[in-house]
XYZ file of C-alpha atoms in Angstrom:
491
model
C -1.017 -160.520 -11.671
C -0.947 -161.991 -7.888
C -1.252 -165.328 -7.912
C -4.369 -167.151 -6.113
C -2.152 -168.798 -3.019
C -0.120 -165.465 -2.359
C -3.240 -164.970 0.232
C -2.373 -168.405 1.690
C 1.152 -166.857 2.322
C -0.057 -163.884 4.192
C -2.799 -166.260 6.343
C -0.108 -168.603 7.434
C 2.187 -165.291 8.214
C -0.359 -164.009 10.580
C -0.329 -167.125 12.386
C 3.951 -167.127 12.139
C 3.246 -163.495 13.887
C 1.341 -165.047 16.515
C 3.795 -167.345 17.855
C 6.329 -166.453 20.657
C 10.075 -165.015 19.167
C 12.956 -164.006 21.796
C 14.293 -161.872 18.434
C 12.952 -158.147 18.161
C 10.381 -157.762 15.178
C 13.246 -156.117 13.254
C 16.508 -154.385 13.398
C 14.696 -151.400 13.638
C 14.109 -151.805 17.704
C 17.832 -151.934 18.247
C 18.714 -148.784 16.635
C 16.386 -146.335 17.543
C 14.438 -147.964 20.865
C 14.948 -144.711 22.624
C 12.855 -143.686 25.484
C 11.489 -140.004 25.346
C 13.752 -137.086 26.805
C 11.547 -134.416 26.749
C 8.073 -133.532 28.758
C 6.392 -131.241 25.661
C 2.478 -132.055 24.973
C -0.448 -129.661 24.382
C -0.261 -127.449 27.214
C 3.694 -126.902 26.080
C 3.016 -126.775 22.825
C 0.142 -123.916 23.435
C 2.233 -121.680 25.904
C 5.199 -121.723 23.204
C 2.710 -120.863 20.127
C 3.647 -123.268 17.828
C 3.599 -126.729 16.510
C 6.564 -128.228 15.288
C 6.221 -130.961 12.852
C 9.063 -133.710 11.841
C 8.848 -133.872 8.072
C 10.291 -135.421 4.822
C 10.972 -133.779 1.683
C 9.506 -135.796 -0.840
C 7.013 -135.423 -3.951
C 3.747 -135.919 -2.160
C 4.475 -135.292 1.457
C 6.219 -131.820 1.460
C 7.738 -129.880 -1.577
C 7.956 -126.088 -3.184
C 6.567 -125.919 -6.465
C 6.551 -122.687 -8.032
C 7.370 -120.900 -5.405
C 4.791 -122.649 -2.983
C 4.927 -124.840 -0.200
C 2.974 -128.012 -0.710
C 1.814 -131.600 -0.087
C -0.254 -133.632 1.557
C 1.156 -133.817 4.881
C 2.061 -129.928 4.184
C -1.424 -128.766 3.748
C -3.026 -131.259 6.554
C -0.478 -129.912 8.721
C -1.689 -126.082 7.575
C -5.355 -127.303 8.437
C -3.940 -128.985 12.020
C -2.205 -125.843 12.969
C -5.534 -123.246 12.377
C -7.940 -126.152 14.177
C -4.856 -125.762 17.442
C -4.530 -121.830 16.957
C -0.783 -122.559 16.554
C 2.123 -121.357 14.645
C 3.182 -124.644 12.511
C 7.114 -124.815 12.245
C 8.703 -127.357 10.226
C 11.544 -129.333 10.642
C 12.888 -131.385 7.595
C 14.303 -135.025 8.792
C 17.937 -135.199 6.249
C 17.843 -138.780 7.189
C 14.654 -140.801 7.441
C 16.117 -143.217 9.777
C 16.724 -140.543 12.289
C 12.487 -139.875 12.193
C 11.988 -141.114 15.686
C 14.992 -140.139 17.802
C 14.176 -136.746 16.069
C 10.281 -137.152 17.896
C 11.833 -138.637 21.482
C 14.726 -135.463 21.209
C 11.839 -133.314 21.058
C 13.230 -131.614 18.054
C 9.734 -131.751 17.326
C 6.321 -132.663 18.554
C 4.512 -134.753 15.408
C 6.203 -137.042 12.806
C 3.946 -135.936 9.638
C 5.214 -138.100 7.257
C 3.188 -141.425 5.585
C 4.243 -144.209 8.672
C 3.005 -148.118 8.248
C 1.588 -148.622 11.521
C 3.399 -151.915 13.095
C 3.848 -153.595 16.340
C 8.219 -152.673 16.218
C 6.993 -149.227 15.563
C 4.404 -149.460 18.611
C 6.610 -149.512 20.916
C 8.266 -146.362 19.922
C 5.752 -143.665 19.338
C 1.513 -143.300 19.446
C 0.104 -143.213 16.133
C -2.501 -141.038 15.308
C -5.809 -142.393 14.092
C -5.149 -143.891 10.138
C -5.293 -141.537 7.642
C -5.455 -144.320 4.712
C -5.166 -147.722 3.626
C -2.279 -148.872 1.245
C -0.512 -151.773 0.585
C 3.492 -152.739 -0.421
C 4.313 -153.532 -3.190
C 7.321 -154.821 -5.606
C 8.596 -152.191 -7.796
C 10.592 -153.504 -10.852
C 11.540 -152.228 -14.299
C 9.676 -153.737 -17.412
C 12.250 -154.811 -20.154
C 13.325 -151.735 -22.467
C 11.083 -153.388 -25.230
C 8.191 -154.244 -23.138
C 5.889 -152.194 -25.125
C 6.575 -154.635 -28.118
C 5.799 -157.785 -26.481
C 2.661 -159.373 -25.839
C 1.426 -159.597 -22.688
C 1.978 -163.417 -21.630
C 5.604 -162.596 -22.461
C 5.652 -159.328 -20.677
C 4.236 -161.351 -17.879
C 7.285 -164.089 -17.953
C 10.042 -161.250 -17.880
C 8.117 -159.505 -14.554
C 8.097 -161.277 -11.030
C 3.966 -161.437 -10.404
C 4.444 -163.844 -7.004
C 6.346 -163.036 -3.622
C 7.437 -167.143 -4.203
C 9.891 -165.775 -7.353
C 12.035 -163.195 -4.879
C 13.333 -166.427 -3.538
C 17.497 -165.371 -4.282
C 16.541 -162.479 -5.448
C 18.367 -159.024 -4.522
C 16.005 -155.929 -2.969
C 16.816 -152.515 -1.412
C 15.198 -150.408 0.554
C 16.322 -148.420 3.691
C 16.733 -150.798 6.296
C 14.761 -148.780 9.111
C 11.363 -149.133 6.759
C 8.402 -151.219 7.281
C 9.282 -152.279 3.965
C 12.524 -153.822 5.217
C 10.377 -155.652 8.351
C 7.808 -157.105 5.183
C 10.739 -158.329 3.295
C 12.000 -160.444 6.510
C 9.137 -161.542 7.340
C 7.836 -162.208 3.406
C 11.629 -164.709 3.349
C 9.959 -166.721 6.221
C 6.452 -166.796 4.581
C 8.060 -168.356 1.219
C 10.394 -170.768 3.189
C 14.028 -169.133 1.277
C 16.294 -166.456 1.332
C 15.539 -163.307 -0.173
C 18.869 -161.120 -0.458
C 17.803 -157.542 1.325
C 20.395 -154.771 0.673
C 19.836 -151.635 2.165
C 20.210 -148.058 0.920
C 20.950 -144.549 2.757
C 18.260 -143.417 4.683
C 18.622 -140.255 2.738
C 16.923 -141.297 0.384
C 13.490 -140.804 -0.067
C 11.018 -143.901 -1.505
C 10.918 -141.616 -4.936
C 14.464 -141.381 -5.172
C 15.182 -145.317 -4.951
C 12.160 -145.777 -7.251
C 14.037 -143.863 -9.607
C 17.538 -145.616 -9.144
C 15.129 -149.090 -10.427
C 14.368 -146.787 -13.185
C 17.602 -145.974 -13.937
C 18.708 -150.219 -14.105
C 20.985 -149.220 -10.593
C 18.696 -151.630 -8.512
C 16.440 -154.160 -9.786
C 13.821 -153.896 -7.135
C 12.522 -152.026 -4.265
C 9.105 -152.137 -2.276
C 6.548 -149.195 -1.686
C 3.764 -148.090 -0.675
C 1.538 -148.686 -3.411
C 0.014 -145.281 -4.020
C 3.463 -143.877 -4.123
C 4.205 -146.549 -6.576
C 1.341 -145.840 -8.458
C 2.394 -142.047 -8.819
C 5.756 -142.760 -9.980
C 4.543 -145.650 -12.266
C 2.243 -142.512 -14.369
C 5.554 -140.820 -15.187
C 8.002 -143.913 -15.199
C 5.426 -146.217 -17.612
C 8.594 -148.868 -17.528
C 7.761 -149.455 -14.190
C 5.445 -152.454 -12.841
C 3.935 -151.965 -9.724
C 1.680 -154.710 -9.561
C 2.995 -157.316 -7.596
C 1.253 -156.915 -4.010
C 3.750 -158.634 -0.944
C 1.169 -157.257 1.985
C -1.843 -157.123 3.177
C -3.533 -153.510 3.660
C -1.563 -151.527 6.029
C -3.032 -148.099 7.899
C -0.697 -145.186 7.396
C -0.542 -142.603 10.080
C 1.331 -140.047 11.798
C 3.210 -140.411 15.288
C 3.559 -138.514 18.260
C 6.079 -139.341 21.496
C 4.013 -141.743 23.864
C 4.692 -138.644 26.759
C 2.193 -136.003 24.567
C -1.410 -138.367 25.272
C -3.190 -134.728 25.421
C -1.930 -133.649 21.900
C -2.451 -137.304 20.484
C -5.863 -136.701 21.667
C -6.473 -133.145 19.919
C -5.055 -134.832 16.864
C -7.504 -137.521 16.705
C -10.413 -135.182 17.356
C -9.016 -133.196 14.421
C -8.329 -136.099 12.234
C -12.240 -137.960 12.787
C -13.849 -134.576 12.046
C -11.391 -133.731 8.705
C -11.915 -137.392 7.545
C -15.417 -136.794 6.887
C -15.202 -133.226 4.717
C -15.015 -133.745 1.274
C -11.898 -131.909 1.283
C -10.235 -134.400 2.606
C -11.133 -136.969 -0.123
C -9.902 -133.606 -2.530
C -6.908 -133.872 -0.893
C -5.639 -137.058 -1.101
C -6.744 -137.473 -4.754
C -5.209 -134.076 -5.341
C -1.474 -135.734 -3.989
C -1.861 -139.280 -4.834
C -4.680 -139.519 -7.562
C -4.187 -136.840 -9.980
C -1.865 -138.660 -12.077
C -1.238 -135.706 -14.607
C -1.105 -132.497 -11.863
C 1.708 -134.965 -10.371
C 3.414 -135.392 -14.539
C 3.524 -131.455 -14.898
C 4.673 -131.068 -11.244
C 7.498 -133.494 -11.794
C 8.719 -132.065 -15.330
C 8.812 -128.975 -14.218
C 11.557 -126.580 -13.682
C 10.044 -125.128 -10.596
C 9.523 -128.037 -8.370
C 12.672 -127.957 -6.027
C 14.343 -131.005 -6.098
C 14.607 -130.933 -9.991
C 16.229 -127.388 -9.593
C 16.710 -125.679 -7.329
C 14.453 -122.539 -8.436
C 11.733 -120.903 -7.368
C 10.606 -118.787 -9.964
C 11.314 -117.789 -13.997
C 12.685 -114.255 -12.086
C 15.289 -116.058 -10.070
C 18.449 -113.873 -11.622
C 16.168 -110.925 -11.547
C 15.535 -111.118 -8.249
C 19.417 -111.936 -7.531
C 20.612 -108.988 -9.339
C 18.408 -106.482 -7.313
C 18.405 -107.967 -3.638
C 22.131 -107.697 -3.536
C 21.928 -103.638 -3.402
C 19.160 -104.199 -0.849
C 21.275 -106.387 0.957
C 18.628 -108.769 1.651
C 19.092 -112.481 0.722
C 17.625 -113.106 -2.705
C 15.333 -115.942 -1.357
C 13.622 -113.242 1.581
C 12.577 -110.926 -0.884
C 11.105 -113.284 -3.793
C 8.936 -114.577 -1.060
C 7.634 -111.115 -0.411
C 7.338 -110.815 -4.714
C 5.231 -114.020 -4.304
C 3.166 -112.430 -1.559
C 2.297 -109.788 -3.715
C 1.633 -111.165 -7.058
C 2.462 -115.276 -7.031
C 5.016 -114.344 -9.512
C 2.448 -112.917 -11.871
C 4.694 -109.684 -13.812
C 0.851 -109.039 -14.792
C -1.325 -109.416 -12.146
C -2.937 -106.051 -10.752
C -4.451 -105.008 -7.542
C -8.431 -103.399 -6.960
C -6.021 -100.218 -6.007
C -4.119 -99.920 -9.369
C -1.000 -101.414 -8.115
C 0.766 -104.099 -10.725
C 3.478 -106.213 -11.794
C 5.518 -108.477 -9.988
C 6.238 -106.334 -6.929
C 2.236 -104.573 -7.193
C 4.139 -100.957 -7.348
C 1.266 -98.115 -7.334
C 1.214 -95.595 -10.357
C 2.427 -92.979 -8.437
C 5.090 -94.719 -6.750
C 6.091 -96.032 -10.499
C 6.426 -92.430 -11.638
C 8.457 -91.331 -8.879
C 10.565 -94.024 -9.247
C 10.642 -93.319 -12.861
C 9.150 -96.901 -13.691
C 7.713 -97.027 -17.336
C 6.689 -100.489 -18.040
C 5.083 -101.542 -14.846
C 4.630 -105.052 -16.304
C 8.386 -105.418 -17.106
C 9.991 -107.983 -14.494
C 13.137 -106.256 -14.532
C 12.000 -102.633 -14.306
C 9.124 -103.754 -12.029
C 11.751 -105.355 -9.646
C 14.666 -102.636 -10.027
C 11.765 -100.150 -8.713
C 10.560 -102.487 -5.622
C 14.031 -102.913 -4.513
C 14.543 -99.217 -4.668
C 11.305 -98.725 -2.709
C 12.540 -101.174 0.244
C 16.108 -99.491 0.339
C 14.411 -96.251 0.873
C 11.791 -97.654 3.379
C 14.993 -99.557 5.713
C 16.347 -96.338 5.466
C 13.719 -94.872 7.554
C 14.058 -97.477 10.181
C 17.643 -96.685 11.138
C 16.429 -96.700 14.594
C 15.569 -100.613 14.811
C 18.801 -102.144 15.920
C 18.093 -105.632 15.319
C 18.224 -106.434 11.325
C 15.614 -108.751 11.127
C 13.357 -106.807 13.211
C 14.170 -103.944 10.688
C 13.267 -105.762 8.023
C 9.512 -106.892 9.027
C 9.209 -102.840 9.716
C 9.876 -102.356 6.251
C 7.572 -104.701 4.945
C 5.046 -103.948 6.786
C 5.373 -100.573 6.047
C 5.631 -101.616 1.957
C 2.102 -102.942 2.711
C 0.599 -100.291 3.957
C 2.397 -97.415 4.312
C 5.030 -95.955 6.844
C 2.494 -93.723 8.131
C 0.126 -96.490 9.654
C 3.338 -98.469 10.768
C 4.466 -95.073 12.314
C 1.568 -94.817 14.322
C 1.346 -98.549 15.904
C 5.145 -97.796 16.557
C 3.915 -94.756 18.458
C 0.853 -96.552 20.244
C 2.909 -99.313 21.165
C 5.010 -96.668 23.176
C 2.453 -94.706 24.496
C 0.808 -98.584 25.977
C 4.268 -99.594 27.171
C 5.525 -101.630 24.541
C 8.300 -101.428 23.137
C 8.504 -99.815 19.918
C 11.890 -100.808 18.322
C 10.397 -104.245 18.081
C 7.726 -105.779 15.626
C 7.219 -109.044 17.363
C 4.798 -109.547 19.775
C 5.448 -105.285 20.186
C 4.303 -103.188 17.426
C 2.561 -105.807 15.670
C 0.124 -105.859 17.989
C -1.214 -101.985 17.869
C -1.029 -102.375 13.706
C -4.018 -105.263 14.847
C -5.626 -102.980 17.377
C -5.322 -99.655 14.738
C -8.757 -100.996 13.224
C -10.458 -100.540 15.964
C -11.947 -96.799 16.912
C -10.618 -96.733 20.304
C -6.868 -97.038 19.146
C -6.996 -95.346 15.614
C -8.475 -92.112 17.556
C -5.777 -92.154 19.969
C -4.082 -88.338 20.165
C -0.942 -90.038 18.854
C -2.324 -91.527 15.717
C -2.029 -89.413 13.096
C -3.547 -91.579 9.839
C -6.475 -93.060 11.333
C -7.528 -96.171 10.587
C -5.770 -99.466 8.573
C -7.273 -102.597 8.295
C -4.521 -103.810 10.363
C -4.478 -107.626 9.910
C -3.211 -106.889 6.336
C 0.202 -106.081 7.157
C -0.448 -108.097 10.229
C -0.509 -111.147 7.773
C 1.814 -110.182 5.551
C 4.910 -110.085 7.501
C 3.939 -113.031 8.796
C 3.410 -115.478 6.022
C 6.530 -113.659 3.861
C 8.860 -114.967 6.775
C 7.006 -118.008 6.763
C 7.663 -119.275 3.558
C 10.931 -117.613 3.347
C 11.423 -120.256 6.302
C 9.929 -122.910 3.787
C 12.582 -121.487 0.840
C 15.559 -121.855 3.194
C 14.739 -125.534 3.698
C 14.616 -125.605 -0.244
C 16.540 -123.549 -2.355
C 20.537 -123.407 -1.370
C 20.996 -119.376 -0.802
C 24.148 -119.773 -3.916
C 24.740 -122.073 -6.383
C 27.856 -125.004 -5.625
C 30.969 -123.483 -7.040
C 31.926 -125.362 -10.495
C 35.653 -127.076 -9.659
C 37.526 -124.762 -11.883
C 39.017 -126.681 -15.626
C 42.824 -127.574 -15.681
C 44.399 -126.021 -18.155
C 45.944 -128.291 -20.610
């Protein structure tokens, strides 16, 4: 739908770009041109243990969806993390406009988020090598009978040339590259197009959907995001292209050269695996995963769940006293919310209680999500009571699951190596932890003090681990209570 001398346009811009301008490139210099405050690059970031990434919570980038973290910049950031033998740690930006005073705070080391790479932008951050090509474009609403109309009269109702914004109204959030395009794309066409700017907030998806809803009339994007929305918002047109191809890319602070430099080794050598090519069509391609992630009740920002077993769950971690979102991440750790999934060992349902444990606990229907979680959550109360010793709550708590994984007796004897090697025992991390690990090897699980011999030790290792993990991801989610309903005057 682009019309032939659109290309013109963007020729003579480059040559506009050229030329000398005492102005900065865009507003976007003034408000966040902030010079880095912290000295943090690889070395740092590798004596800490962890990688902290600046993220956004949107529908391709980073999202829970049934009960799993995911996206793109999510699961690239998984792969990052295991190529740096680091703990990754994420930190959700509320505001996107606060992305690169977040970097130059050092509240984290790598913005992992979908950036245009441009000269304003240069001069704040490193980018990373690309990661893809996309262009912007216009995002409008088709008339509510478009589907009834021809298509020469569809195409009068649409705007198909940057020349037709000319007095036309479009938001977007002013510290975008989309807000630069639109003040340069007024020069290009020689008038005044009227740029309003929304909360940055807001996420590219969620102003998409305010042109959806008639509250806006256009916005720009990225076209594959675009795209994506366009599958599950047909009255969308996406069409209308107002850039050249732009690289996208992550950013680092211009003090961290050394982890820029690991990242771009990563990033030429992940480029070339066909799992990256999996991954990006699995996020931006796969128009009907994206439909059923989108409709359904378990993606977070619809709401607000993480599971079918969300009340269940409720009802029983309040007795435990644990909060409700801790212990369905352990449920997902042991059966992905599966009430019939069953182990090589015999152990099934939701929480993957054994047969004996089941008949000791007087558990009948081992399938039944209620009865299955009632009996878990009376299985943990009587494990934390056996760690009365462990002052520290949380501490406590990764006792007891480790000790749900495999058995107080193993976690009893790392508790009792770790003392007999100095360590001290009262505390899983970086403490205990480390003799489970060492109690599959001969030399420790022969040790006098060990009583149960050997446990393949990276089990419960593992598990603690990755249940705190994405309990971390559920926090950033899933509100721990539901908002309070104002209470109805009565009349």
């Amino acid at each position: 739908m682009q019309k032939p001398y659109f290309l013109l346009l963007l020729a003579f811009a480059t040559l506009l770009s050229s030329c000398g301008s005492s102005e900065p490139e865009s507003s976007e210099i003034a408000l966040n041109d902030e010079p880095s405050i912290v000295m943090r690059d690889i070395n740092e970031i590798r004596e800490d243990g962890y990688l902290t990434a600046i993220a956004i919570y949107n529908s391709t980038s980073y999202f829970l969806y049934k009960g799993e973290p995911l996206g793109f910049e999510y699961e690239l950031l998984s792969e990052l993390a295991k190529e740096l033998k680091l703990e990754l740690r994420i930190r959700v930006a509320e505001d996107i406009d606060d992305l690169f005073t977040m970097l130059n705070n050092g509240e984290g080391d790598i913005i992992a988020y979908g950036l245009s790479i441009t000269e304003s932008r240069k001069k704040l951050i490193n980018f990373t090598e690309p990661h893809y090509v996309t262009h912007q474009a216009l995002v409008q609403r088709k008339p509510d009978n478009w589907r009834s109309l021809p298509g020469y009269k569809l195409d009068d109702k649409l705007i198909d040339d940057p020349l037709e914004l000319i007095d036309k109204t479009v938001h977007v959030r002013r510290n975008s590259s989309y807000y630069e395009r639109l003040q340069n794309l007024a020069k290009e066409v020689g008038g005044n197009i009227d740029i309003q700017t929304v909360s940055g907030d807001k996420t590219t998806d969620e102003i998409i959907k305010m042109v959806v809803d008639g509250e806006i009339d256009y916005t720009v994007s990225d076209y594959n995001i675009a795209a994506l929305n366009q599958t599950y918002y047909p009255i969308l047109d996406v069409e209308t292209q107002i850039s050249f191809s732009q690289q996208i890319a992550w950013g680092v602070r211009k003090n961290s050269p050394l982890l820029l430099q690991a990242v771009n080794m990563w990033l030429k050598k992940i480029k070339q695996k066909s799992s990256y090519r999996v991954l990006y069509n699995k996020y931006f391609k796969n128009r009907k995963s994206y439909q059923r992630r989108i409709k359904s009740d378990f993606y977070s920002k619809n709401s607000g769940k993480i599971s079918q077993y969300d009340e269940i769950i409720k009802k029983h971690a309040a007795p435990l006293g644990w909060d409700w979102r801790l212990l369905s991440s352990l449920i997902y750790q042991e059966s992905r919310f599966e009430p019939q999934a069953t182990s090589w060992a015999g152990a099934g349902g939701l929480m993957q209680i054994m047969p004996s444990t089941a008949q000791d606990l007087g558990l009948k229907d081992i399938s039944h999500p209620d009865q299955n979680i009632q009996a878990g959550s009376i299985y943990l109360k009587k494990l934390w009571n056996n760690w009365k010793k462990i002052p520290d709550s949380v501490q406590r708590t990764k006792f007891v699951m480790a000790s749900y994984n495999c058995g107080l007796g193993h976690v009893r004897d790392a508790q009792r190596l770790a003392s007999a090697f100095g360590e001290n025992p009262l505390l899983w991390d970086d403490n205990v932890e480390d003799y489970i690990l060492k109690l599959s090897s001969r030399e420790y699980y022969t040790n006098p003090v060990v009583r149960y011999g050997f446990v393949r030790g990276l089990e419960p290792y593992l598990y603690v681990k990755e249940i705190f993990l994405r309990y971390d991801h559920y926090k950033k989610f899933i509100p721990l209570a539901e908002p309070k309903k104002p209470a109805i005057a009565s009349q």
